[in-house]
Amino acid sequence: MSALFEPYTLRELTIPNRVWMPPMCQYSAEPEGAQAGVPRDWHVAHYAARATGGTGLIIMEATAVSPEGRISPYDLGIWNDTQVEAFRRITGFLAAHGTVPGIQLGHAGRKASTERPWMGGAPVGPEAHGWQPLAPSPLAHADGHPVPDELTVDQIREIVGQFADAARRALAAGFEVAEIHGAHGYLVNEFLSPHSNHRTDAYGGSYENRTRFALDVVDAVREVWPDDKPLFFRISATDWLDEGGWTGDDTVRFAAELHAHGIDLLDVSTGGNVSGARIEVGPGYQVPFAARVKAETPMPVAAVGLITDAGQAAKIVANGEADAVLLGRELLRNPSWARHAARELGADVGVPVPDQYGRAG
């Protein structure tokens, strides 16, 4: 048995293997009206294919806790009960086929209100279903992006409550894992990094103040998320700046604190908060950040970043660099990657083959 295909238990939830799907926005919901943020047939087909393909855990794409928390007007949301009912169709299918359904809860902050990537990804205004973004500080993400409104303390507290409400709805929608999106330059990440957080109140300045919002969100979600279900946190382990940004040292320190606040696994990515940052990209280039957290803290970790072949993924888990791997583009290219990898490694994928596909072997 390859370590990649050993079951993994967090709290009282057992995930059948260590091949997981990370959140990847599909930008395919209606932008406004009663169906805004509601999963559609595209989402059902997209996630169902990866479940029948043997993926152990599927974390639903970044799902906004409020309308203004969407990255684009076409993002999924979980701020109302209509959305909850639509998600149940997906979570029910995943669970019925042996895959654990997860969801990432997020707020886009200053990177909100943008066009879909294949339409250029530029900021959009009210004429294209857009809105005014919010952020810790009135600093634009990049040239051509609007200066966001600086959040008041009352607004910060309101957003913390929105994360908790979203977690309650996620539970009602049938999700077994919730992940807080603290990465890639979105709102939680914006608070963490001194590059994007220039506040002078209790939510800015010192490391303790800059991490306050994230810990408030974690505490609020953990309070409503059941004790028997795991809670993840996705982090950008570095801003990829020589100075003035969030660092790997910060991540190790914060991982231990997150663990003490009830986070069960750190989903370790990097970047996204600094436009134009220089990043040395190569196979497994983000794995060392996950490995360091695992080596220096009690926090379990998942690794991401150009993990593409079975041997590479198996080695990461077997060597103890991470407890699981999250494959993004590979699972877009090949929904059955897990089954093919298990066959290559002589392992049992742990997720039953649907009867309808049994003749494929």
mmCIF file of C-alpha atoms in Angstrom:
data_model
loop_
_atom_site.group_PDB
_atom_site.id
_atom_site.type_symbol
_atom_site.label_atom_id
_atom_site.label_comp_id
_atom_site.label_asym_id
_atom_site.label_seq_id
_atom_site.Cartn_x
_atom_site.Cartn_y
_atom_site.Cartn_z
ATOM 1 C CA MET A 1 0.000 0.000 0.000
ATOM 2 C CA SER A 2 1.355 3.398 -0.994
ATOM 3 C CA ALA A 3 1.184 6.050 1.732
ATOM 4 C CA LEU A 4 -0.634 8.220 -0.807
ATOM 5 C CA PHE A 5 -3.607 5.869 -0.646
ATOM 6 C CA GLU A 6 -3.755 5.234 3.075
ATOM 7 C CA PRO A 7 -6.903 6.609 4.757
ATOM 8 C CA TYR A 8 -6.441 9.729 6.842
ATOM 9 C CA THR A 9 -8.459 10.572 9.962
ATOM 10 C CA LEU A 10 -8.981 14.035 11.421
ATOM 11 C CA ARG A 11 -11.212 14.269 14.483
ATOM 12 C CA GLU A 12 -13.922 11.676 13.711
ATOM 13 C CA LEU A 13 -13.776 11.977 9.930
ATOM 14 C CA THR A 14 -11.829 9.460 7.833
ATOM 15 C CA ILE A 15 -10.843 10.512 4.314
ATOM 16 C CA PRO A 16 -10.265 7.460 2.082
ATOM 17 C CA ASN A 17 -6.970 8.595 0.552
ATOM 18 C CA ARG A 18 -4.481 11.494 0.467
ATOM 19 C CA VAL A 19 -5.286 12.696 -3.081
ATOM 20 C CA TRP A 20 -7.387 15.804 -2.591
ATOM 21 C CA MET A 21 -8.840 18.476 -4.837
ATOM 22 C CA PRO A 22 -8.142 22.088 -3.849
ATOM 23 C CA PRO A 23 -10.609 24.935 -4.305
ATOM 24 C CA MET A 24 -10.587 26.200 -7.893
ATOM 25 C CA CYS A 25 -13.143 28.831 -8.837
ATOM 26 C CA GLN A 26 -15.314 28.005 -11.835
ATOM 27 C CA TYR A 27 -16.840 31.498 -12.211
ATOM 28 C CA SER A 28 -20.035 29.875 -13.429
ATOM 29 C CA ALA A 29 -22.865 31.079 -11.193
ATOM 30 C CA GLU A 30 -25.448 33.701 -12.070
ATOM 31 C CA PRO A 31 -24.133 37.184 -11.244
ATOM 32 C CA GLU A 32 -27.307 38.630 -9.711
ATOM 33 C CA GLY A 33 -30.922 37.942 -8.849
ATOM 34 C CA ALA A 34 -32.433 35.031 -6.945
ATOM 35 C CA GLN A 35 -29.906 32.570 -8.419
ATOM 36 C CA ALA A 36 -26.810 34.634 -7.623
ATOM 37 C CA GLY A 37 -24.102 32.474 -6.089
ATOM 38 C CA VAL A 38 -26.126 29.271 -6.573
ATOM 39 C CA PRO A 39 -24.381 26.137 -7.935
ATOM 40 C CA ARG A 40 -25.573 25.175 -11.421
ATOM 41 C CA ASP A 41 -25.466 22.082 -13.596
ATOM 42 C CA TRP A 42 -21.836 22.881 -14.478
ATOM 43 C CA HIS A 43 -20.821 22.586 -10.830
ATOM 44 C CA VAL A 44 -22.682 19.303 -10.414
ATOM 45 C CA ALA A 45 -20.967 17.741 -13.432
ATOM 46 C CA HIS A 46 -17.553 19.193 -12.557
ATOM 47 C CA TYR A 47 -17.394 17.908 -8.989
ATOM 48 C CA ALA A 48 -19.166 14.621 -9.721
ATOM 49 C CA ALA A 49 -16.504 13.708 -12.292
ATOM 50 C CA ARG A 50 -13.692 14.122 -9.760
ATOM 51 C CA ALA A 51 -15.598 12.105 -7.180
ATOM 52 C CA THR A 52 -16.192 9.162 -9.485
ATOM 53 C CA GLY A 53 -12.526 9.547 -10.459
ATOM 54 C CA GLY A 54 -11.452 8.493 -6.961
ATOM 55 C CA THR A 55 -10.521 11.789 -5.309
ATOM 56 C CA GLY A 56 -10.574 11.351 -1.535
ATOM 57 C CA LEU A 57 -11.587 14.893 -0.554
ATOM 58 C CA ILE A 58 -13.007 17.615 -2.770
ATOM 59 C CA ILE A 59 -12.866 21.138 -1.359
ATOM 60 C CA MET A 60 -15.454 23.249 -3.146
ATOM 61 C CA GLU A 61 -14.170 26.403 -4.760
ATOM 62 C CA ALA A 62 -13.895 29.666 -2.798
ATOM 63 C CA THR A 63 -17.468 30.318 -1.714
ATOM 64 C CA ALA A 64 -18.298 33.820 -0.594
ATOM 65 C CA VAL A 65 -19.722 34.559 2.833
ATOM 66 C CA SER A 66 -21.458 37.661 1.445
ATOM 67 C CA PRO A 67 -22.264 39.126 -1.991
ATOM 68 C CA GLU A 68 -19.434 41.666 -1.737
ATOM 69 C CA GLY A 69 -17.064 38.876 -0.685
ATOM 70 C CA ARG A 70 -17.100 37.292 -4.138
ATOM 71 C CA ILE A 71 -13.990 37.435 -6.301
ATOM 72 C CA SER A 72 -16.207 37.946 -9.338
ATOM 73 C CA PRO A 73 -19.953 38.410 -9.762
ATOM 74 C CA TYR A 74 -19.996 34.835 -11.081
ATOM 75 C CA ASP A 75 -18.662 33.165 -7.911
ATOM 76 C CA LEU A 76 -20.515 30.773 -5.659
ATOM 77 C CA GLY A 77 -21.890 32.029 -2.361
ATOM 78 C CA ILE A 78 -23.365 30.615 0.792
ATOM 79 C CA TRP A 79 -25.140 33.604 2.305
ATOM 80 C CA ASN A 80 -28.730 32.326 1.815
ATOM 81 C CA ASP A 81 -30.806 29.169 2.025
ATOM 82 C CA THR A 82 -31.408 28.915 -1.739
ATOM 83 C CA GLN A 83 -27.695 28.307 -2.137
ATOM 84 C CA VAL A 84 -27.750 25.712 0.655
ATOM 85 C CA GLU A 85 -30.419 23.657 -1.117
ATOM 86 C CA ALA A 86 -28.426 23.654 -4.363
ATOM 87 C CA PHE A 87 -25.231 22.573 -2.621
ATOM 88 C CA ARG A 88 -27.026 19.555 -1.135
ATOM 89 C CA ARG A 89 -27.338 18.051 -4.605
ATOM 90 C CA ILE A 90 -23.531 18.086 -4.929
ATOM 91 C CA THR A 91 -22.605 17.004 -1.402
ATOM 92 C CA GLY A 92 -25.108 14.168 -1.572
ATOM 93 C CA PHE A 93 -23.579 12.841 -4.786
ATOM 94 C CA LEU A 94 -20.019 13.089 -3.483
ATOM 95 C CA ALA A 95 -20.841 11.327 -0.222
ATOM 96 C CA ALA A 96 -22.805 8.600 -2.010
ATOM 97 C CA HIS A 97 -19.728 7.789 -4.114
ATOM 98 C CA GLY A 98 -17.226 7.712 -1.280
ATOM 99 C CA THR A 99 -15.674 11.177 -1.607
ATOM 100 C CA VAL A 100 -15.650 13.593 1.333
ATOM 101 C CA PRO A 101 -17.285 16.944 0.468
ATOM 102 C CA GLY A 102 -15.508 20.077 1.705
ATOM 103 C CA ILE A 103 -16.022 23.782 1.163
ATOM 104 C CA GLN A 104 -13.760 26.820 1.279
ATOM 105 C CA LEU A 105 -15.323 29.882 2.909
ATOM 106 C CA GLY A 106 -13.869 33.167 1.755
ATOM 107 C CA HIS A 107 -14.060 36.906 1.331
ATOM 108 C CA ALA A 108 -12.151 38.472 -1.553
ATOM 109 C CA GLY A 109 -11.456 41.821 0.116
ATOM 110 C CA ARG A 110 -9.681 44.280 -2.207
ATOM 111 C CA LYS A 111 -9.459 41.639 -4.965
ATOM 112 C CA ALA A 112 -13.251 41.455 -5.264
ATOM 113 C CA SER A 113 -15.475 42.594 -8.136
ATOM 114 C CA THR A 114 -13.402 41.372 -11.063
ATOM 115 C CA GLU A 115 -14.294 39.861 -14.411
ATOM 116 C CA ARG A 116 -13.911 36.147 -15.122
ATOM 117 C CA PRO A 117 -10.302 35.176 -15.969
ATOM 118 C CA TRP A 118 -11.101 34.188 -19.544
ATOM 119 C CA MET A 119 -12.636 37.672 -19.982
ATOM 120 C CA GLY A 120 -9.432 39.324 -18.810
ATOM 121 C CA GLY A 121 -9.984 39.395 -15.035
ATOM 122 C CA ALA A 122 -10.027 43.200 -14.793
ATOM 123 C CA PRO A 123 -12.010 45.011 -12.098
ATOM 124 C CA VAL A 124 -15.662 45.633 -12.977
ATOM 125 C CA GLY A 125 -18.102 48.292 -11.809
ATOM 126 C CA PRO A 126 -21.879 48.409 -11.333
ATOM 127 C CA GLU A 127 -22.461 48.389 -15.093
ATOM 128 C CA ALA A 128 -21.057 44.811 -15.141
ATOM 129 C CA HIS A 129 -22.602 43.553 -11.884
ATOM 130 C CA GLY A 130 -19.677 44.882 -9.811
ATOM 131 C CA TRP A 131 -19.353 46.755 -6.506
ATOM 132 C CA GLN A 132 -16.883 48.708 -4.376
ATOM 133 C CA PRO A 133 -14.327 46.396 -2.691
ATOM 134 C CA LEU A 134 -13.488 46.439 1.025
ATOM 135 C CA ALA A 135 -10.090 45.918 2.665
ATOM 136 C CA PRO A 136 -8.080 46.421 5.849
ATOM 137 C CA SER A 137 -6.482 49.533 4.344
ATOM 138 C CA PRO A 138 -7.250 51.798 1.357
ATOM 139 C CA LEU A 139 -4.530 50.288 -0.817
ATOM 140 C CA ALA A 140 -5.237 49.066 -4.349
ATOM 141 C CA HIS A 141 -4.071 45.546 -5.166
ATOM 142 C CA ALA A 142 -2.422 46.633 -8.423
ATOM 143 C CA ASP A 143 -2.367 49.360 -11.043
ATOM 144 C CA GLY A 144 -5.793 49.687 -12.596
ATOM 145 C CA HIS A 145 -7.552 48.295 -9.545
ATOM 146 C CA PRO A 146 -9.795 50.520 -7.433
ATOM 147 C CA VAL A 147 -8.744 51.801 -4.031
ATOM 148 C CA PRO A 148 -10.896 49.766 -1.612
ATOM 149 C CA ASP A 149 -12.872 51.229 1.254
ATOM 150 C CA GLU A 150 -11.137 50.738 4.586
ATOM 151 C CA LEU A 151 -13.187 48.512 6.866
ATOM 152 C CA THR A 152 -14.465 49.969 10.105
ATOM 153 C CA VAL A 153 -14.229 47.908 13.278
ATOM 154 C CA ASP A 154 -17.999 47.359 13.142
ATOM 155 C CA GLN A 155 -17.701 46.077 9.569
ATOM 156 C CA ILE A 156 -14.874 43.754 10.607
ATOM 157 C CA ARG A 157 -17.052 42.286 13.323
ATOM 158 C CA GLU A 158 -19.922 41.924 10.844
ATOM 159 C CA ILE A 159 -17.714 39.926 8.468
ATOM 160 C CA VAL A 160 -16.595 37.654 11.323
ATOM 161 C CA GLY A 161 -20.277 36.940 11.898
ATOM 162 C CA GLN A 162 -20.781 36.278 8.186
ATOM 163 C CA PHE A 163 -18.086 33.591 8.289
ATOM 164 C CA ALA A 164 -19.873 31.928 11.211
ATOM 165 C CA ASP A 165 -23.232 32.110 9.430
ATOM 166 C CA ALA A 166 -21.662 30.632 6.308
ATOM 167 C CA ALA A 167 -20.246 27.749 8.345
ATOM 168 C CA ARG A 168 -23.706 27.012 9.767
ATOM 169 C CA ARG A 169 -25.112 26.931 6.248
ATOM 170 C CA ALA A 170 -22.239 24.747 5.040
ATOM 171 C CA LEU A 171 -23.111 22.227 7.720
ATOM 172 C CA ALA A 172 -26.757 22.307 6.679
ATOM 173 C CA ALA A 173 -25.661 21.825 3.061
ATOM 174 C CA GLY A 174 -23.946 18.533 3.911
ATOM 175 C CA PHE A 175 -20.260 19.482 3.966
ATOM 176 C CA GLU A 176 -17.939 17.422 6.177
ATOM 177 C CA VAL A 177 -14.902 19.710 6.010
ATOM 178 C CA ALA A 178 -14.802 23.514 6.117
ATOM 179 C CA GLU A 179 -11.760 25.536 5.104
ATOM 180 C CA ILE A 180 -11.185 29.218 5.869
ATOM 181 C CA HIS A 181 -9.542 31.010 2.954
ATOM 182 C CA GLY A 182 -6.583 32.890 4.412
ATOM 183 C CA ALA A 183 -4.423 32.900 1.273
ATOM 184 C CA HIS A 184 -3.786 34.424 -2.159
ATOM 185 C CA GLY A 185 -4.264 38.081 -1.285
ATOM 186 C CA TYR A 186 -7.893 37.852 -0.275
ATOM 187 C CA LEU A 187 -9.305 39.491 2.831
ATOM 188 C CA VAL A 188 -7.869 37.310 5.621
ATOM 189 C CA ASN A 189 -4.461 37.305 3.916
ATOM 190 C CA GLU A 190 -4.692 41.083 3.481
ATOM 191 C CA PHE A 191 -5.005 41.491 7.243
ATOM 192 C CA LEU A 192 -2.073 39.153 7.934
ATOM 193 C CA SER A 193 0.484 40.837 5.702
ATOM 194 C CA PRO A 194 2.132 44.175 6.527
ATOM 195 C CA HIS A 195 2.279 44.755 2.772
ATOM 196 C CA SER A 196 -1.505 45.192 2.613
ATOM 197 C CA ASN A 197 -2.383 46.046 6.225
ATOM 198 C CA HIS A 198 -1.384 49.588 7.227
ATOM 199 C CA ARG A 199 -3.932 49.964 10.019
ATOM 200 C CA THR A 200 -3.007 51.614 13.298
ATOM 201 C CA ASP A 201 -5.808 50.170 15.443
ATOM 202 C CA ALA A 202 -6.179 46.760 17.125
ATOM 203 C CA TYR A 203 -6.241 45.055 13.694
ATOM 204 C CA GLY A 204 -2.963 46.409 12.340
ATOM 205 C CA GLY A 205 0.654 47.132 13.092
ATOM 206 C CA SER A 206 2.107 44.362 15.226
ATOM 207 C CA TYR A 207 2.058 40.666 14.326
ATOM 208 C CA GLU A 208 -0.458 40.102 17.135
ATOM 209 C CA ASN A 209 -2.779 42.779 15.764
ATOM 210 C CA ARG A 210 -2.466 41.686 12.137
ATOM 211 C CA THR A 211 -3.400 38.102 13.051
ATOM 212 C CA ARG A 212 -6.347 39.192 15.208
ATOM 213 C CA PHE A 213 -8.955 39.160 12.413
ATOM 214 C CA ALA A 214 -7.929 35.704 11.207
ATOM 215 C CA LEU A 215 -8.114 34.280 14.732
ATOM 216 C CA ASP A 216 -11.475 35.988 15.305
ATOM 217 C CA VAL A 217 -12.777 34.268 12.166
ATOM 218 C CA VAL A 218 -11.314 30.913 13.207
ATOM 219 C CA ASP A 219 -12.845 31.155 16.676
ATOM 220 C CA ALA A 220 -16.256 32.160 15.311
ATOM 221 C CA VAL A 221 -16.308 29.303 12.783
ATOM 222 C CA ARG A 222 -14.929 26.715 15.195
ATOM 223 C CA GLU A 223 -17.669 27.647 17.692
ATOM 224 C CA VAL A 224 -20.423 26.672 15.230
ATOM 225 C CA TRP A 225 -18.585 23.907 13.342
ATOM 226 C CA PRO A 226 -19.169 20.508 15.050
ATOM 227 C CA ASP A 227 -16.418 19.114 17.269
ATOM 228 C CA ASP A 228 -16.361 15.871 15.291
ATOM 229 C CA LYS A 229 -15.662 17.603 11.943
ATOM 230 C CA PRO A 230 -12.293 19.042 10.879
ATOM 231 C CA LEU A 231 -11.651 22.688 10.109
ATOM 232 C CA PHE A 232 -8.869 23.663 7.676
ATOM 233 C CA PHE A 233 -7.121 26.975 7.051
ATOM 234 C CA ARG A 234 -5.513 27.843 3.720
ATOM 235 C CA ILE A 235 -2.498 30.108 4.011
ATOM 236 C CA SER A 236 -0.054 31.812 1.693
ATOM 237 C CA ALA A 237 3.162 30.893 3.466
ATOM 238 C CA THR A 238 5.039 33.824 1.940
ATOM 239 C CA ASP A 239 4.341 36.994 -0.030
ATOM 240 C CA TRP A 240 7.606 36.322 -1.928
ATOM 241 C CA LEU A 241 9.031 39.684 -0.843
ATOM 242 C CA ASP A 242 12.538 40.279 0.452
ATOM 243 C CA GLU A 243 11.106 42.543 3.135
ATOM 244 C CA GLY A 244 7.831 44.132 4.202
ATOM 245 C CA GLY A 245 5.634 41.087 3.700
ATOM 246 C CA TRP A 246 4.368 37.892 5.320
ATOM 247 C CA THR A 247 7.144 35.298 5.646
ATOM 248 C CA GLY A 248 7.770 31.606 6.178
ATOM 249 C CA ASP A 249 8.774 32.375 9.757
ATOM 250 C CA ASP A 250 5.433 34.098 10.300
ATOM 251 C CA THR A 251 3.657 31.057 8.900
ATOM 252 C CA VAL A 252 5.376 28.635 11.267
ATOM 253 C CA ARG A 253 4.555 30.864 14.238
ATOM 254 C CA PHE A 254 0.957 31.322 13.126
ATOM 255 C CA ALA A 255 0.451 27.608 12.388
ATOM 256 C CA ALA A 256 1.076 26.756 16.032
ATOM 257 C CA GLU A 257 -1.442 29.404 17.091
ATOM 258 C CA LEU A 258 -4.040 28.206 14.602
ATOM 259 C CA HIS A 259 -3.629 24.679 15.933
ATOM 260 C CA ALA A 260 -4.277 25.953 19.460
ATOM 261 C CA HIS A 261 -7.452 27.651 18.204
ATOM 262 C CA GLY A 262 -8.879 24.440 16.746
ATOM 263 C CA ILE A 263 -7.597 24.322 13.160
ATOM 264 C CA ASP A 264 -6.983 20.689 12.221
ATOM 265 C CA LEU A 265 -4.925 21.071 9.048
ATOM 266 C CA LEU A 266 -3.034 23.851 7.273
ATOM 267 C CA ASP A 267 -3.435 23.932 3.497
ATOM 268 C CA VAL A 268 -0.117 25.535 2.529
ATOM 269 C CA SER A 269 0.101 27.631 -0.623
ATOM 270 C CA THR A 270 2.004 30.862 -1.346
ATOM 271 C CA GLY A 271 1.699 34.264 -2.998
ATOM 272 C CA GLY A 272 -1.208 36.204 -4.426
ATOM 273 C CA ASN A 273 -1.035 39.283 -2.227
ATOM 274 C CA VAL A 274 1.649 41.203 -4.115
ATOM 275 C CA SER A 275 1.090 42.038 -7.740
ATOM 276 C CA GLY A 276 4.204 41.248 -9.775
ATOM 277 C CA ALA A 277 6.050 39.343 -7.057
ATOM 278 C CA ARG A 278 8.914 37.231 -8.409
ATOM 279 C CA ILE A 279 8.214 33.557 -7.756
ATOM 280 C CA GLU A 280 10.605 30.730 -8.610
ATOM 281 C CA VAL A 281 8.172 28.181 -10.000
ATOM 282 C CA GLY A 282 9.028 24.513 -10.515
ATOM 283 C CA PRO A 283 7.772 21.027 -9.643
ATOM 284 C CA GLY A 284 6.666 20.949 -6.018
ATOM 285 C CA TYR A 285 7.978 24.484 -5.448
ATOM 286 C CA GLN A 286 5.626 25.117 -2.509
ATOM 287 C CA VAL A 287 6.156 21.774 -0.775
ATOM 288 C CA PRO A 288 9.104 22.979 1.373
ATOM 289 C CA PHE A 289 6.817 25.506 3.081
ATOM 290 C CA ALA A 290 4.384 22.748 4.061
ATOM 291 C CA ALA A 291 7.241 20.477 5.123
ATOM 292 C CA ARG A 292 8.646 23.144 7.425
ATOM 293 C CA VAL A 293 5.293 23.681 9.155
ATOM 294 C CA LYS A 294 4.939 19.934 9.632
ATOM 295 C CA ALA A 295 8.466 19.613 11.012
ATOM 296 C CA GLU A 296 8.327 22.568 13.389
ATOM 297 C CA THR A 297 4.733 22.570 14.674
ATOM 298 C CA PRO A 298 2.049 20.049 15.715
ATOM 299 C CA MET A 299 -0.107 21.111 12.750
ATOM 300 C CA PRO A 300 -0.939 18.549 10.036
ATOM 301 C CA VAL A 301 -0.437 19.965 6.539
ATOM 302 C CA ALA A 302 -1.434 19.499 2.920
ATOM 303 C CA ALA A 303 0.952 20.460 0.097
ATOM 304 C CA VAL A 304 0.147 22.085 -3.247
ATOM 305 C CA GLY A 305 1.970 23.492 -6.251
ATOM 306 C CA LEU A 306 2.929 21.672 -9.454
ATOM 307 C CA ILE A 307 2.442 18.208 -8.018
ATOM 308 C CA THR A 308 1.728 16.298 -11.190
ATOM 309 C CA ASP A 309 2.763 12.645 -11.158
ATOM 310 C CA ALA A 310 2.063 9.671 -8.940
ATOM 311 C CA GLY A 311 5.625 9.028 -7.839
ATOM 312 C CA GLN A 312 6.180 12.661 -6.874
ATOM 313 C CA ALA A 313 2.940 12.797 -4.864
ATOM 314 C CA ALA A 314 3.614 9.469 -3.143
ATOM 315 C CA LYS A 315 7.125 10.565 -2.159
ATOM 316 C CA ILE A 316 5.853 13.794 -0.550
ATOM 317 C CA VAL A 317 3.528 11.833 1.723
ATOM 318 C CA ALA A 318 5.903 8.917 2.347
ATOM 319 C CA ASN A 319 8.747 11.271 3.304
ATOM 320 C CA GLY A 320 6.563 13.071 5.810
ATOM 321 C CA GLU A 321 6.698 16.395 3.993
ATOM 322 C CA ALA A 322 2.898 16.567 4.060
ATOM 323 C CA ASP A 323 -0.047 14.491 5.199
ATOM 324 C CA ALA A 324 -1.860 14.889 1.878
ATOM 325 C CA VAL A 325 -1.449 16.493 -1.527
ATOM 326 C CA LEU A 326 -3.869 18.793 -3.326
ATOM 327 C CA LEU A 327 -3.796 18.574 -7.110
ATOM 328 C CA GLY A 328 -5.354 21.453 -9.022
ATOM 329 C CA ARG A 329 -4.537 21.597 -12.705
ATOM 330 C CA GLU A 330 -3.894 17.862 -12.878
ATOM 331 C CA LEU A 331 -7.453 17.189 -11.737
ATOM 332 C CA LEU A 332 -8.758 19.676 -14.277
ATOM 333 C CA ARG A 333 -6.880 17.771 -16.969
ATOM 334 C CA ASN A 334 -7.682 14.306 -15.662
ATOM 335 C CA PRO A 335 -10.675 13.827 -13.324
ATOM 336 C CA SER A 336 -9.593 10.203 -12.728
ATOM 337 C CA TRP A 337 -6.014 11.044 -11.741
ATOM 338 C CA ALA A 338 -6.385 9.249 -8.405
ATOM 339 C CA ARG A 339 -7.448 5.975 -10.022
ATOM 340 C CA HIS A 340 -4.635 6.122 -12.568
ATOM 341 C CA ALA A 341 -2.071 6.919 -9.844
ATOM 342 C CA ALA A 342 -3.294 4.059 -7.665
ATOM 343 C CA ARG A 343 -2.953 1.665 -10.568
ATOM 344 C CA GLU A 344 0.572 2.922 -11.265
ATOM 345 C CA LEU A 345 1.567 2.500 -7.613
ATOM 346 C CA GLY A 346 -0.165 -0.863 -7.179
ATOM 347 C CA ALA A 347 -2.525 0.548 -4.549
ATOM 348 C CA ASP A 348 -6.233 0.575 -3.792
ATOM 349 C CA VAL A 349 -7.660 4.045 -4.337
ATOM 350 C CA GLY A 350 -10.116 3.570 -1.466
ATOM 351 C CA VAL A 351 -13.071 5.073 -3.347
ATOM 352 C CA PRO A 352 -15.365 2.481 -4.965
ATOM 353 C CA VAL A 353 -15.649 2.412 -8.739
ATOM 354 C CA PRO A 354 -19.246 3.226 -9.707
ATOM 355 C CA ASP A 355 -21.039 0.145 -11.015
ATOM 356 C CA GLN A 356 -21.686 1.950 -14.284
ATOM 357 C CA TYR A 357 -17.910 2.218 -14.870
ATOM 358 C CA GLY A 358 -16.968 -1.264 -13.686
ATOM 359 C CA ARG A 359 -16.396 -2.581 -17.213
ATOM 360 C CA ALA A 360 -13.490 -0.120 -17.554
ATOM 361 C CA GLY A 361 -11.474 -2.154 -15.047
#
